[in-house]
Coordinates of C-alpha atoms in Angstrom, one line a residue:
X1 CA 58.7 66.0 -54.5
X2 CA 57.0 68.7 -52.3
X3 CA 56.8 66.8 -49.0
X4 CA 54.8 68.6 -46.1
X5 CA 53.5 67.8 -42.6
X6 CA 50.2 69.4 -42.0
X7 CA 48.6 66.8 -40.2
X8 CA 51.5 65.3 -38.5
X9 CA 49.6 64.9 -35.3
X10 CA 47.5 62.2 -37.0
X11 CA 50.5 60.4 -38.7
X12 CA 50.3 61.6 -42.2
X13 CA 52.5 63.3 -44.6
X14 CA 51.4 65.1 -47.6
X15 CA 53.5 64.8 -51.0
X16 CA 53.1 66.5 -54.4
X17 CA 55.2 64.9 -57.1
X18 CA 55.9 66.5 -60.4
X19 CA 56.6 64.3 -63.3
X20 CA 57.8 65.3 -66.8
X21 CA 55.8 63.5 -69.7
X22 CA 58.5 63.3 -72.2
X23 CA 55.8 63.9 -74.7
X24 CA 53.7 60.7 -74.1
X25 CA 50.1 61.3 -73.7
X26 CA 49.4 58.4 -71.1
X27 CA 52.1 57.6 -68.0
X28 CA 52.3 54.8 -65.6
X29 CA 53.6 55.7 -61.9
X30 CA 54.5 53.3 -59.3
X31 CA 55.1 52.7 -56.0
X32 CA 57.6 50.3 -54.6
X33 CA 56.5 47.0 -52.7
X34 CA 59.5 46.4 -50.8
X35 CA 62.8 47.9 -49.2
X36 CA 66.4 47.0 -50.4
X37 CA 67.8 45.0 -47.2
X38 CA 64.6 43.9 -45.8
X39 CA 63.4 41.0 -47.9
X40 CA 59.4 41.0 -47.8
X41 CA 56.9 42.3 -50.2
X42 CA 55.3 44.6 -47.9
X43 CA 52.6 46.4 -50.2
X44 CA 53.4 49.8 -49.2
X45 CA 50.6 51.1 -51.6
X46 CA 47.9 50.2 -49.0
X47 CA 49.2 53.4 -46.9
X48 CA 48.5 55.8 -50.0
X49 CA 45.1 57.8 -50.0
X50 CA 43.6 60.7 -52.1
X51 CA 45.7 60.4 -55.1
X52 CA 44.9 63.1 -57.6
X53 CA 46.5 63.8 -60.6
X54 CA 46.6 67.3 -62.3
X55 CA 48.2 69.7 -64.5
X56 CA 51.1 71.9 -63.1
X57 CA 50.0 75.4 -62.3
X58 CA 51.8 78.0 -64.5
X59 CA 51.5 81.7 -64.0
X60 CA 47.8 82.7 -63.7
X61 CA 46.6 79.3 -65.0
X62 CA 45.1 77.1 -62.3
X63 CA 45.7 73.4 -62.5
X64 CA 43.3 71.2 -64.2
X65 CA 42.5 67.8 -63.1
X66 CA 43.9 64.7 -65.1
X67 CA 42.2 61.3 -65.4
X68 CA 43.8 58.9 -63.1
X69 CA 43.5 55.2 -63.1
X70 CA 44.7 52.4 -60.9
X71 CA 45.8 49.7 -63.6
X72 CA 47.9 47.4 -60.9
X73 CA 47.9 46.8 -57.2
X74 CA 50.8 49.6 -56.7
X75 CA 50.5 51.1 -60.0
X76 CA 48.5 54.2 -61.5
X77 CA 47.9 55.4 -65.3
X78 CA 47.8 59.1 -65.7
X79 CA 46.2 60.5 -69.0
X80 CA 48.6 63.6 -69.6
X81 CA 46.6 65.8 -72.0
X82 CA 49.7 66.8 -74.0
X83 CA 51.2 68.7 -71.0
X84 CA 55.0 68.6 -70.6
X85 CA 54.7 68.2 -66.7
X86 CA 51.8 67.1 -64.5
X87 CA 51.7 66.6 -60.8
X88 CA 50.2 63.8 -58.5
X89 CA 49.1 64.7 -54.8
X90 CA 48.6 62.2 -52.4
X91 CA 48.7 61.4 -48.5
X92 CA 50.8 58.5 -46.7
X93 CA 49.8 57.3 -43.5
X94 CA 52.9 56.4 -41.3
X95 CA 52.8 54.6 -38.2
X96 CA 55.0 51.7 -38.0
X97 CA 58.2 51.9 -35.5
X98 CA 60.5 50.0 -38.0
X99 CA 63.3 50.9 -40.1
X100 CA 61.9 49.9 -43.1
X101 CA 58.6 51.9 -43.0
X102 CA 57.6 55.4 -42.1
X103 CA 56.7 57.0 -38.8
X104 CA 55.0 60.7 -38.3
X105 CA 54.0 62.2 -35.1
X106 CA 53.8 65.5 -33.5
X107 CA 57.5 65.6 -32.2
X108 CA 59.2 63.8 -34.9
X109 CA 59.2 62.0 -38.3
X110 CA 61.2 59.5 -40.2
X111 CA 60.5 58.4 -43.9
X112 CA 61.9 55.8 -46.1
X113 CA 61.9 56.3 -49.7
X114 CA 60.4 53.0 -50.7
X115 CA 56.9 53.5 -49.0
X116 CA 56.7 57.2 -49.7
X117 CA 57.9 58.2 -53.2
X118 CA 56.0 57.5 -56.6
X119 CA 58.0 57.4 -59.6
X120 CA 57.5 56.8 -63.0
X121 CA 57.3 53.1 -64.0
X122 CA 59.6 53.0 -66.9
X123 CA 62.6 52.5 -64.6
X124 CA 64.9 55.0 -66.5
X125 CA 67.7 56.7 -64.4
X126 CA 66.6 60.5 -63.8
X127 CA 67.3 63.2 -61.0
X128 CA 64.8 62.9 -58.2
X129 CA 64.6 66.1 -56.2
X130 CA 62.7 66.4 -52.9
X131 CA 61.9 69.6 -51.0
X132 CA 61.2 69.2 -47.2
X133 CA 58.9 71.9 -45.6
X134 CA 59.7 71.5 -41.7
X135 CA 56.5 72.3 -39.5
X136 CA 56.7 74.5 -36.5
X137 CA 58.5 72.8 -33.7
X138 CA 61.0 70.9 -36.1
X139 CA 64.5 72.4 -36.3
X140 CA 66.2 70.1 -38.7
X141 CA 66.2 67.0 -40.8
X142 CA 69.2 64.8 -41.7
X143 CA 69.5 62.3 -44.7
X144 CA 72.5 60.7 -46.7
X145 CA 71.0 62.6 -49.8
X146 CA 73.5 65.7 -51.0
X147 CA 71.6 69.0 -50.0
X148 CA 70.9 71.5 -52.9
X149 CA 72.0 75.4 -52.2
X150 CA 70.0 76.1 -49.1
X151 CA 67.2 78.7 -49.3
X152 CA 66.9 81.8 -47.2
X153 CA 64.1 79.7 -45.3
X154 CA 65.8 77.4 -43.0
X155 CA 62.7 75.3 -42.8
X156 CA 62.6 74.6 -46.5
X157 CA 65.4 72.1 -47.3
X158 CA 66.1 70.4 -50.7
X159 CA 67.9 67.5 -51.6
X160 CA 68.8 65.8 -54.9
X161 CA 69.2 62.1 -55.8
X162 CA 70.9 61.1 -59.0
X163 CA 68.0 58.3 -59.5
X164 CA 65.4 56.8 -57.9
X165 CA 67.8 54.0 -56.4
X166 CA 69.7 56.6 -54.2
X167 CA 66.2 58.5 -53.3
X168 CA 65.2 54.9 -51.8
X169 CA 68.6 54.6 -50.2
X170 CA 68.5 57.5 -48.2
X171 CA 65.9 57.5 -45.3
X172 CA 65.3 60.9 -43.5
X173 CA 65.0 61.6 -39.8
X174 CA 63.0 64.9 -38.9
X175 CA 62.6 66.6 -35.2
X176 CA 65.1 68.4 -32.9
X177 CA 68.2 66.7 -33.9
X178 CA 71.3 66.4 -32.1
X179 CA 74.4 66.0 -34.1
X180 CA 78.1 65.0 -33.5
X181 CA 80.6 64.7 -36.2
X182 CA 83.7 63.3 -36.5
X183 CA 86.4 62.4 -39.3
X184 CA 88.0 59.2 -40.4
X185 CA 90.1 59.0 -43.3
X186 CA 89.4 62.5 -44.5
X187 CA 85.8 61.9 -44.7
X188 CA 82.9 63.3 -42.5
X189 CA 80.8 60.9 -40.4
X190 CA 78.0 62.1 -38.5
X191 CA 76.0 60.4 -35.4
X192 CA 72.3 62.2 -35.6
X193 CA 70.0 61.6 -32.4
X194 CA 66.4 62.2 -31.8
X195 CA 65.4 61.7 -28.4
X196 CA 67.4 60.2 -25.5
X197 CA 67.7 63.3 -23.6
X198 CA 69.7 63.1 -20.6
X199 CA 69.9 59.2 -21.1
X200 CA 72.0 59.3 -24.1
X201 CA 75.6 60.9 -24.1
X202 CA 75.8 61.4 -27.8
X203 CA 79.4 62.6 -27.7
X204 CA 80.4 59.5 -26.0
X205 CA 78.4 57.3 -28.6
X206 CA 80.0 59.1 -31.3
X207 CA 83.4 58.5 -30.0
X208 CA 82.5 54.9 -30.0
X209 CA 81.3 55.0 -33.6
X210 CA 84.6 56.6 -34.8
X211 CA 86.4 53.6 -33.1
X212 CA 84.2 51.1 -35.2
X213 CA 84.6 53.3 -38.2
X214 CA 88.3 53.2 -38.0
X215 CA 88.8 49.3 -37.6
X216 CA 86.2 48.7 -40.5
X217 CA 88.1 51.1 -43.1
X218 CA 91.0 49.7 -41.9
X219 CA 89.6 46.2 -42.6
X220 CA 88.4 47.1 -46.0
X221 CA 91.5 49.3 -46.9
X222 CA 89.1 51.7 -48.6
X223 CA 86.5 54.4 -47.9
X224 CA 83.7 53.9 -50.7
X225 CA 81.7 57.3 -49.8
X226 CA 81.9 60.7 -49.4
X227 CA 80.1 61.2 -46.0
X228 CA 78.3 58.6 -43.8
X229 CA 75.4 59.1 -41.5
X230 CA 74.4 57.1 -38.3
X231 CA 70.5 58.2 -37.9
X232 CA 69.7 57.0 -34.5
X233 CA 66.1 57.6 -33.5
X234 CA 65.8 56.8 -29.7
X235 CA 62.2 55.9 -29.8
X236 CA 61.6 52.7 -27.8
X237 CA 61.8 50.2 -30.4
X238 CA 64.7 48.2 -32.5
X239 CA 66.4 47.3 -35.5
X240 CA 68.6 48.8 -38.1
X241 CA 68.7 48.9 -42.0
X242 CA 71.7 49.7 -44.0
X243 CA 72.1 52.2 -46.8
X244 CA 75.2 53.2 -49.1
X245 CA 76.2 56.3 -46.9
X246 CA 73.8 56.0 -43.9
X247 CA 71.9 53.8 -41.5
X248 CA 68.6 54.1 -39.7
X249 CA 68.8 52.7 -35.9
X250 CA 66.0 52.6 -33.5
X251 CA 66.6 52.2 -30.0
X252 CA 65.7 52.8 -26.5
X253 CA 66.5 55.7 -23.9
X254 CA 67.5 53.1 -21.7
X255 CA 69.9 51.3 -23.9
X256 CA 72.9 53.9 -23.2
X257 CA 73.2 53.4 -19.4
X258 CA 72.9 49.6 -19.5
X259 CA 76.4 48.3 -20.6
X260 CA 75.0 44.9 -21.9
X261 CA 72.3 46.8 -23.9
X262 CA 74.6 49.7 -25.3
X263 CA 77.3 46.7 -26.5
X264 CA 74.0 45.6 -28.4
X265 CA 73.5 49.0 -29.9
X266 CA 77.1 49.4 -30.8
X267 CA 76.9 45.7 -32.5
X268 CA 74.0 47.0 -34.5
X269 CA 75.7 50.1 -35.6
X270 CA 78.8 47.8 -36.6
X271 CA 76.8 45.4 -38.5
X272 CA 74.9 48.2 -40.7
X273 CA 78.3 50.0 -41.2
X274 CA 79.9 46.9 -42.8
X275 CA 77.0 46.8 -45.0
X276 CA 78.4 49.6 -46.8
X277 CA 81.0 47.4 -48.3
X278 CA 79.2 44.1 -47.8
X279 CA 75.7 44.4 -50.1
X280 CA 75.5 47.9 -50.9
X281 CA 78.7 47.5 -53.0
X282 CA 80.0 43.9 -52.7
X283 CA 76.5 42.6 -53.8
X284 CA 74.8 39.1 -55.2
X285 CA 74.0 39.4 -58.8
X286 CA 70.1 39.4 -58.0
X287 CA 70.3 42.6 -55.5
X288 CA 70.9 45.3 -58.4
X289 CA 69.6 46.6 -60.3
X290 CA 66.6 46.4 -57.9
X291 CA 63.0 45.5 -59.5
X292 CA 61.1 47.2 -56.7
X293 CA 57.7 45.5 -57.6
X294 CA 58.6 41.8 -57.1
X295 CA 61.0 39.6 -54.9
X296 CA 64.5 39.3 -56.0
X297 CA 65.6 36.0 -55.1
X298 CA 69.0 35.0 -54.1
X299 CA 70.8 32.0 -52.4
X300 CA 73.6 34.4 -50.9
X301 CA 71.9 36.3 -48.1
X302 CA 74.0 34.0 -45.8
X303 CA 77.0 36.1 -47.3
X304 CA 75.1 39.3 -47.1
X305 CA 73.9 39.0 -43.5
X306 CA 75.4 36.0 -42.0
X307 CA 79.0 36.9 -42.6
X308 CA 78.2 40.6 -41.7
X309 CA 76.7 39.1 -38.4
X310 CA 80.1 37.2 -37.9
X311 CA 82.1 40.3 -38.3
X312 CA 79.9 42.9 -36.5
X313 CA 81.1 41.7 -33.0
X314 CA 84.6 40.6 -34.1
X315 CA 85.4 44.0 -35.3
X316 CA 84.0 45.3 -31.9
X317 CA 86.5 43.3 -30.2
X318 CA 89.2 44.4 -32.7
X319 CA 88.3 48.0 -32.1
X320 CA 88.6 47.5 -28.3
X321 CA 84.6 47.8 -27.5
X322 CA 84.3 44.0 -26.6
X323 CA 86.6 42.0 -24.1
X324 CA 87.5 38.6 -25.2
X325 CA 85.2 37.0 -22.8
X326 CA 82.0 39.3 -24.1
X327 CA 82.9 38.3 -27.5
X328 CA 82.9 34.4 -26.9
X329 CA 79.8 35.2 -24.9
X330 CA 78.2 36.7 -28.0
X331 CA 79.5 33.8 -30.5
X332 CA 78.0 31.1 -27.7
X333 CA 74.5 32.5 -27.8
X334 CA 74.6 32.3 -31.6
X335 CA 75.9 28.7 -31.5
X336 CA 73.7 27.7 -29.0
X337 CA 70.7 29.3 -30.7
X338 CA 71.4 27.3 -33.8
X339 CA 72.2 24.3 -32.1
X340 CA 69.0 23.8 -30.1
X341 CA 66.4 24.9 -33.2
X342 CA 65.5 21.7 -34.9
X343 CA 64.9 23.3 -38.3
X344 CA 68.8 23.1 -38.7
X345 CA 68.4 19.5 -39.6
X346 CA 65.6 20.3 -42.3
X347 CA 66.5 23.5 -44.0
X348 CA 70.0 24.0 -45.3
X349 CA 71.5 27.5 -45.2
X350 CA 71.4 28.1 -48.9
X351 CA 67.7 27.5 -48.9
X352 CA 67.1 29.5 -45.9
X353 CA 68.5 32.6 -47.9
X354 CA 66.5 31.9 -51.1
X355 CA 63.4 31.5 -48.9
X356 CA 63.7 34.9 -46.8
X357 CA 60.9 36.1 -48.8
X358 CA 58.4 33.6 -47.8
X359 CA 59.9 32.3 -44.4
X360 CA 62.3 34.3 -42.7
X361 CA 60.2 37.5 -42.4
X362 CA 56.5 35.3 -42.1
X363 CA 57.6 33.3 -39.1
X364 CA 54.8 31.2 -37.2
X365 CA 54.7 28.9 -34.4
X366 CA 56.3 26.0 -36.3
X367 CA 59.0 28.0 -37.9
X368 CA 61.8 26.8 -35.3
X369 CA 61.1 23.1 -36.3
X370 CA 61.2 23.8 -40.1
X371 CA 63.9 26.7 -40.8
X372 CA 66.8 28.5 -39.6
X373 CA 68.0 32.0 -39.6
X374 CA 70.5 32.9 -42.1
X375 CA 71.9 35.6 -39.9
X376 CA 72.7 33.0 -37.3
X377 CA 74.1 30.1 -39.0
X378 CA 75.6 32.3 -41.7
X379 CA 77.6 33.8 -38.8
X380 CA 78.7 30.7 -37.7
X381 CA 79.5 29.4 -41.0
X382 CA 81.5 32.6 -41.4
X383 CA 83.4 31.8 -38.2
X384 CA 84.1 28.3 -39.1
X385 CA 85.2 29.3 -42.8
X386 CA 87.6 31.9 -41.3
X387 CA 89.0 29.1 -39.2
X388 CA 89.3 26.8 -42.2
X389 CA 91.1 29.2 -44.3
X390 CA 93.5 30.1 -41.3
X391 CA 94.1 26.4 -40.9
X392 CA 94.8 25.7 -44.5
X393 CA 97.1 28.4 -45.0
X394 CA 99.0 28.2 -41.7
X395 CA 97.3 31.6 -40.8
X396 CA 99.0 33.4 -43.7
X397 CA 95.4 34.1 -45.1
X398 CA 91.8 34.5 -43.7
X399 CA 88.3 35.4 -44.4
X400 CA 89.4 38.8 -44.2
X401 CA 91.5 38.2 -47.4
X402 CA 88.4 36.6 -48.9
X403 CA 85.9 39.6 -48.4
X404 CA 88.8 42.0 -49.6
X405 CA 89.2 40.0 -52.9
X406 CA 85.6 39.5 -53.4
X407 CA 85.2 43.4 -52.8
X408 CA 88.0 44.1 -55.6
X409 CA 86.5 41.8 -58.3
X410 CA 82.8 42.3 -57.6
X411 CA 81.9 45.8 -56.0
X412 CA 81.5 47.1 -59.7
X413 CA 78.0 47.5 -61.7
X414 CA 77.7 43.4 -62.0
X415 CA 77.9 41.9 -58.6
X416 CA 78.8 37.9 -57.9
X417 CA 77.1 34.6 -58.2
X418 CA 77.4 32.4 -55.2
X419 CA 79.5 30.2 -56.9
X420 CA 81.9 32.9 -57.6
X421 CA 82.2 33.9 -54.2
X422 CA 82.9 30.2 -53.0
X423 CA 85.7 30.3 -55.8
X424 CA 87.2 33.2 -54.2
X425 CA 87.2 31.5 -50.8
X426 CA 88.9 28.5 -52.3
X427 CA 91.6 30.6 -54.0
X428 CA 92.7 32.4 -50.9
X429 CA 92.7 29.0 -49.0
X430 CA 94.6 27.8 -51.7
X431 CA 92.6 24.5 -51.2
X432 CA 89.3 23.3 -52.8
X433 CA 86.6 24.2 -50.5
X434 CA 83.9 22.8 -52.6
X435 CA 83.1 19.9 -50.1
X436 CA 83.2 22.3 -47.4
X437 CA 80.8 24.5 -48.5
X438 CA 78.6 21.6 -49.6
X439 CA 78.4 20.3 -46.0
X440 CA 78.0 23.7 -44.4
X441 CA 75.8 25.5 -46.9
X442 CA 74.0 23.1 -49.0
X443 CA 73.2 20.2 -46.4
X444 CA 71.5 19.7 -43.0
X445 CA 74.3 17.9 -41.5
X446 CA 75.5 19.1 -38.2
X447 CA 78.3 21.6 -38.2
X448 CA 81.7 20.5 -37.1
X449 CA 83.1 23.0 -34.7
X450 CA 86.2 20.7 -33.8
X451 CA 88.9 22.2 -36.3
X452 CA 88.0 25.7 -35.3
X453 CA 88.2 25.2 -31.9
X454 CA 91.2 23.4 -31.9
X455 CA 92.9 26.2 -34.2
X456 CA 91.9 29.0 -31.7
X457 CA 92.7 27.1 -28.6
X458 CA 88.8 27.2 -27.5
X459 CA 86.5 24.5 -26.0
X460 CA 82.8 24.2 -25.1
X461 CA 82.7 24.2 -21.4
X462 CA 81.6 21.0 -20.0
X463 CA 77.9 21.2 -18.8
X464 CA 78.2 18.9 -16.4
X465 CA 81.2 20.5 -14.6
X466 CA 79.8 21.6 -11.2
X467 CA 79.6 25.2 -10.4
X468 CA 81.7 26.8 -7.2
X469 CA 79.2 27.7 -4.5
X470 CA 80.4 30.8 -3.4
X471 CA 78.6 30.7 -0.1
X472 CA 80.2 27.7 0.9
X473 CA 83.4 30.1 1.6
X474 CA 85.7 29.1 4.1
X475 CA 83.8 25.7 5.1
X476 CA 86.2 23.4 3.2
X477 CA 89.5 24.9 3.7
X478 CA 90.9 21.4 4.6
X479 CA 89.6 20.0 1.4
X480 CA 86.6 18.3 2.9
X481 CA 83.2 18.1 0.9
X482 CA 81.1 18.7 4.0
X483 CA 79.5 21.7 4.3
X484 CA 80.1 24.1 7.5
X485 CA 78.4 22.1 9.9
X486 CA 80.3 19.1 8.9
X487 CA 76.9 17.5 6.7
X488 CA 77.2 16.2 3.3
X489 CA 76.3 19.1 0.9
X490 CA 72.6 18.6 0.0
X491 CA 72.4 17.7 -3.9
X492 CA 69.9 19.6 -5.8
X493 CA 66.8 18.1 -7.3
X494 CA 67.0 18.0 -11.2
X495 CA 63.4 19.4 -12.1
X496 CA 61.3 18.0 -15.0
X497 CA 61.3 19.6 -18.6
X498 CA 58.7 19.8 -21.1
X499 CA 60.3 22.0 -23.8
X500 CA 57.3 24.0 -24.6
X501 CA 57.2 27.9 -24.7
X502 CA 53.9 29.6 -23.0
X503 CA 52.7 33.2 -22.9
X504 CA 49.7 34.7 -20.6
X505 CA 47.0 36.5 -22.5
X506 CA 44.2 38.2 -20.5
X507 CA 45.0 35.8 -17.7
X508 CA 45.0 32.7 -19.7
X509 CA 48.0 30.6 -20.0
X510 CA 48.7 29.7 -23.9
X511 CA 50.9 27.4 -25.7
X512 CA 52.9 29.7 -28.0
X513 CA 55.2 27.2 -29.4
X514 CA 56.0 23.4 -29.4
X515 CA 59.4 22.3 -30.6
X516 CA 60.2 18.9 -32.3
X517 CA 61.9 16.3 -30.0
X518 CA 60.5 17.6 -26.8
X519 CA 58.2 15.9 -24.4
X520 CA 55.4 18.5 -25.1
X521 CA 55.6 17.5 -28.8
X522 CA 55.4 14.0 -28.1
X523 CA 52.5 14.5 -25.9
X524 CA 50.6 16.2 -28.8
X525 CA 50.3 20.0 -27.5
X526 CA 49.5 22.7 -30.1
X527 CA 50.3 26.3 -30.1
X528 CA 47.1 27.8 -29.0
X529 CA 46.2 25.4 -26.2
X530 CA 45.0 26.9 -23.0
X531 CA 46.8 25.1 -20.2
X532 CA 44.3 24.8 -17.5
X533 CA 45.4 22.1 -14.9
X534 CA 48.4 19.9 -13.9
X535 CA 47.2 16.4 -12.2
X536 CA 44.1 18.0 -11.2
X537 CA 45.0 21.1 -9.8
X538 CA 44.7 24.6 -11.6
X539 CA 47.5 26.3 -13.2
X540 CA 48.0 29.9 -14.5
X541 CA 51.0 32.0 -15.8
X542 CA 51.8 32.9 -12.0
X543 CA 52.6 29.6 -10.9
X544 CA 53.1 27.4 -13.9
X545 CA 57.0 27.5 -13.7
X546 CA 56.8 26.7 -9.9
X547 CA 54.2 23.8 -10.4
X548 CA 56.5 22.2 -13.2
X549 CA 59.4 22.1 -10.8
X550 CA 57.6 19.7 -8.7
X551 CA 58.1 17.2 -11.2
X552 CA 61.4 15.0 -11.8
X553 CA 62.6 13.7 -15.2
X554 CA 60.4 10.4 -15.9
X555 CA 57.5 11.6 -14.0
X556 CA 54.3 11.1 -15.8
X557 CA 51.4 13.7 -15.3
X558 CA 47.8 14.8 -16.6
X559 CA 47.5 17.9 -18.3
X560 CA 44.0 19.4 -18.9
X561 CA 44.0 21.7 -21.9
X562 CA 41.3 23.8 -23.6
X563 CA 41.6 23.3 -27.3
X564 CA 39.0 25.8 -29.5
X565 CA 36.8 25.7 -26.4
X566 CA 36.7 21.7 -26.1
X567 CA 38.5 20.2 -22.9
X568 CA 41.1 17.4 -23.1
X569 CA 43.5 15.6 -21.0
X570 CA 47.0 15.0 -22.4
X571 CA 49.8 12.7 -20.7
X572 CA 52.9 14.1 -20.7
X573 CA 56.1 12.4 -19.4
X574 CA 58.7 15.0 -18.1
X575 CA 62.1 14.5 -19.1
X576 CA 65.8 16.2 -18.2
X577 CA 66.4 19.3 -20.2
X578 CA 69.2 18.9 -22.5
X579 CA 72.4 20.7 -21.1
X580 CA 73.4 23.9 -22.5
X581 CA 76.6 22.8 -24.2
X582 CA 77.5 25.5 -26.3
X583 CA 79.3 28.2 -23.9
X584 CA 82.7 28.7 -25.5
X585 CA 85.9 29.6 -23.3
X586 CA 89.4 29.8 -23.8
X587 CA 90.9 26.1 -23.2
X588 CA 93.3 26.4 -20.3
X589 CA 95.4 23.6 -21.8
X590 CA 95.7 25.6 -25.0
X591 CA 99.4 25.6 -26.2
X592 CA 101.1 28.8 -26.7
X593 CA 100.7 28.5 -30.6
X594 CA 97.0 28.3 -30.1
X595 CA 97.0 31.2 -27.9
X596 CA 99.1 33.1 -30.3
X597 CA 96.5 32.4 -33.4
X598 CA 93.7 33.3 -31.0
X599 CA 95.2 36.8 -30.3
X600 CA 95.9 37.3 -34.0
X601 CA 92.5 36.5 -34.9
X602 CA 91.0 38.9 -32.2
X603 CA 93.4 41.6 -32.6
X604 CA 92.9 45.2 -34.4
X605 CA 96.1 45.0 -36.1
X606 CA 94.7 41.8 -38.2

């Protein structure tokens, strides 16, 4: 492949691909329709233009055009005319700031393999060599691919993949990149930054990444790659995608100096790096060898993504990059997100994994009512499974041991079935966990948090527990409930609640989501309804929240809406908002044995 950027200001990259004919007079070439790690058919072929097949010019002989016919949505057939090699030139439009697609502009670019490189459709393993021609203004590029011997021209860089899988597995970042290197376990690691300028301290970020690498390589007890590259594009977007020896992450210039957002970036890096073991090598049976032209269905994405989501923050805690309080806050948010999603009572975790291709990446206004995230529930199930194993073995074994044992058995060519993973967990726990998995993964029964909380000396904070009023200061020095003037404290009114989500579009207040089991759902409100008036008085996005607070639980009101231009009045009955019951905290009455177990769970030595 010859890759050039003559029209990068218009988001185009130009590719010339040369293929061997192997003596055949007719060849099918194809473009992948999805990217491993992002489970949705994305139809990348829609961004290809101007495909022209021709002979490869040799000496003074000019190239001659060859017949090329599109035979499927992502396949083309070339009549090779008896040549030993032929070439296909084409352009790719790249303007999507996501880690699974391409972005090309004047200042920088990143390319993923699946949406960029045509390949022979026979699926046979063969080397794939790519040469990048850097335009003026770009000084370097970075990728996980091994580089061939450097040319005299520093703007011409050649890399070679052993096969198409490796080519797809190694995104490339281009521009004026800042690179920080560090070594762990004798292996080279790089943080490659584009953007951020004075807002990002790349050396500090690399030092924190080193802590993540150290704790995770200690966890897995092996390093399965020769080198690893964190590609970090500071481009006012978000997301990350895992690869065997690299990850591409998108973030904001404002993320570094905001402690909470920076911890989120570290969590993303921890998540994607954990995938270097869990999915890139320890993988479900269906996820390799890849069929890049159709869905690869598996019920095990909760293991791939959910368990990784459990460990991303846990290993940050073990690396000293989160406090116990911060870790519990993050875990609480996950539990809370699941427990307020009505879809948890509709879709089992195993089904959420299997249906990812048609549901998770195609969310709509009703998704919360019918489905769950296998990331979120998978992480919580990972937490509960870890506690169940520790409890069954009196803390001699844990989910850590399950992951290492599964890696030792199934990280080779074959992969594992979900039944085999469950069997390993039972083996480590020294008890049959079949019924446990049946409830947690195969059913829609509510998860039981009690055993895990009891084991670690945790509890959910009482939502009715009154918060201390710091402004009351010294008024109650003698234990009185009176305020500073001796009056009884005023009881705060509880506002009514409807349970609908809204958004303002061009000054119009619209319903965006209506969750099942809420007053709004009972009243018949629909996503897309325009909210015009409450009890005969005009409401807008700017005053909607304040107006709702005028109503108490139990109050009835008339809501004027417009549905596709037709005015209607609906009667709504306000309710009390359900308390936020899922805030984890250390139990102040925990026994020393519980505190010891919690410390062992969260400690880096585990």
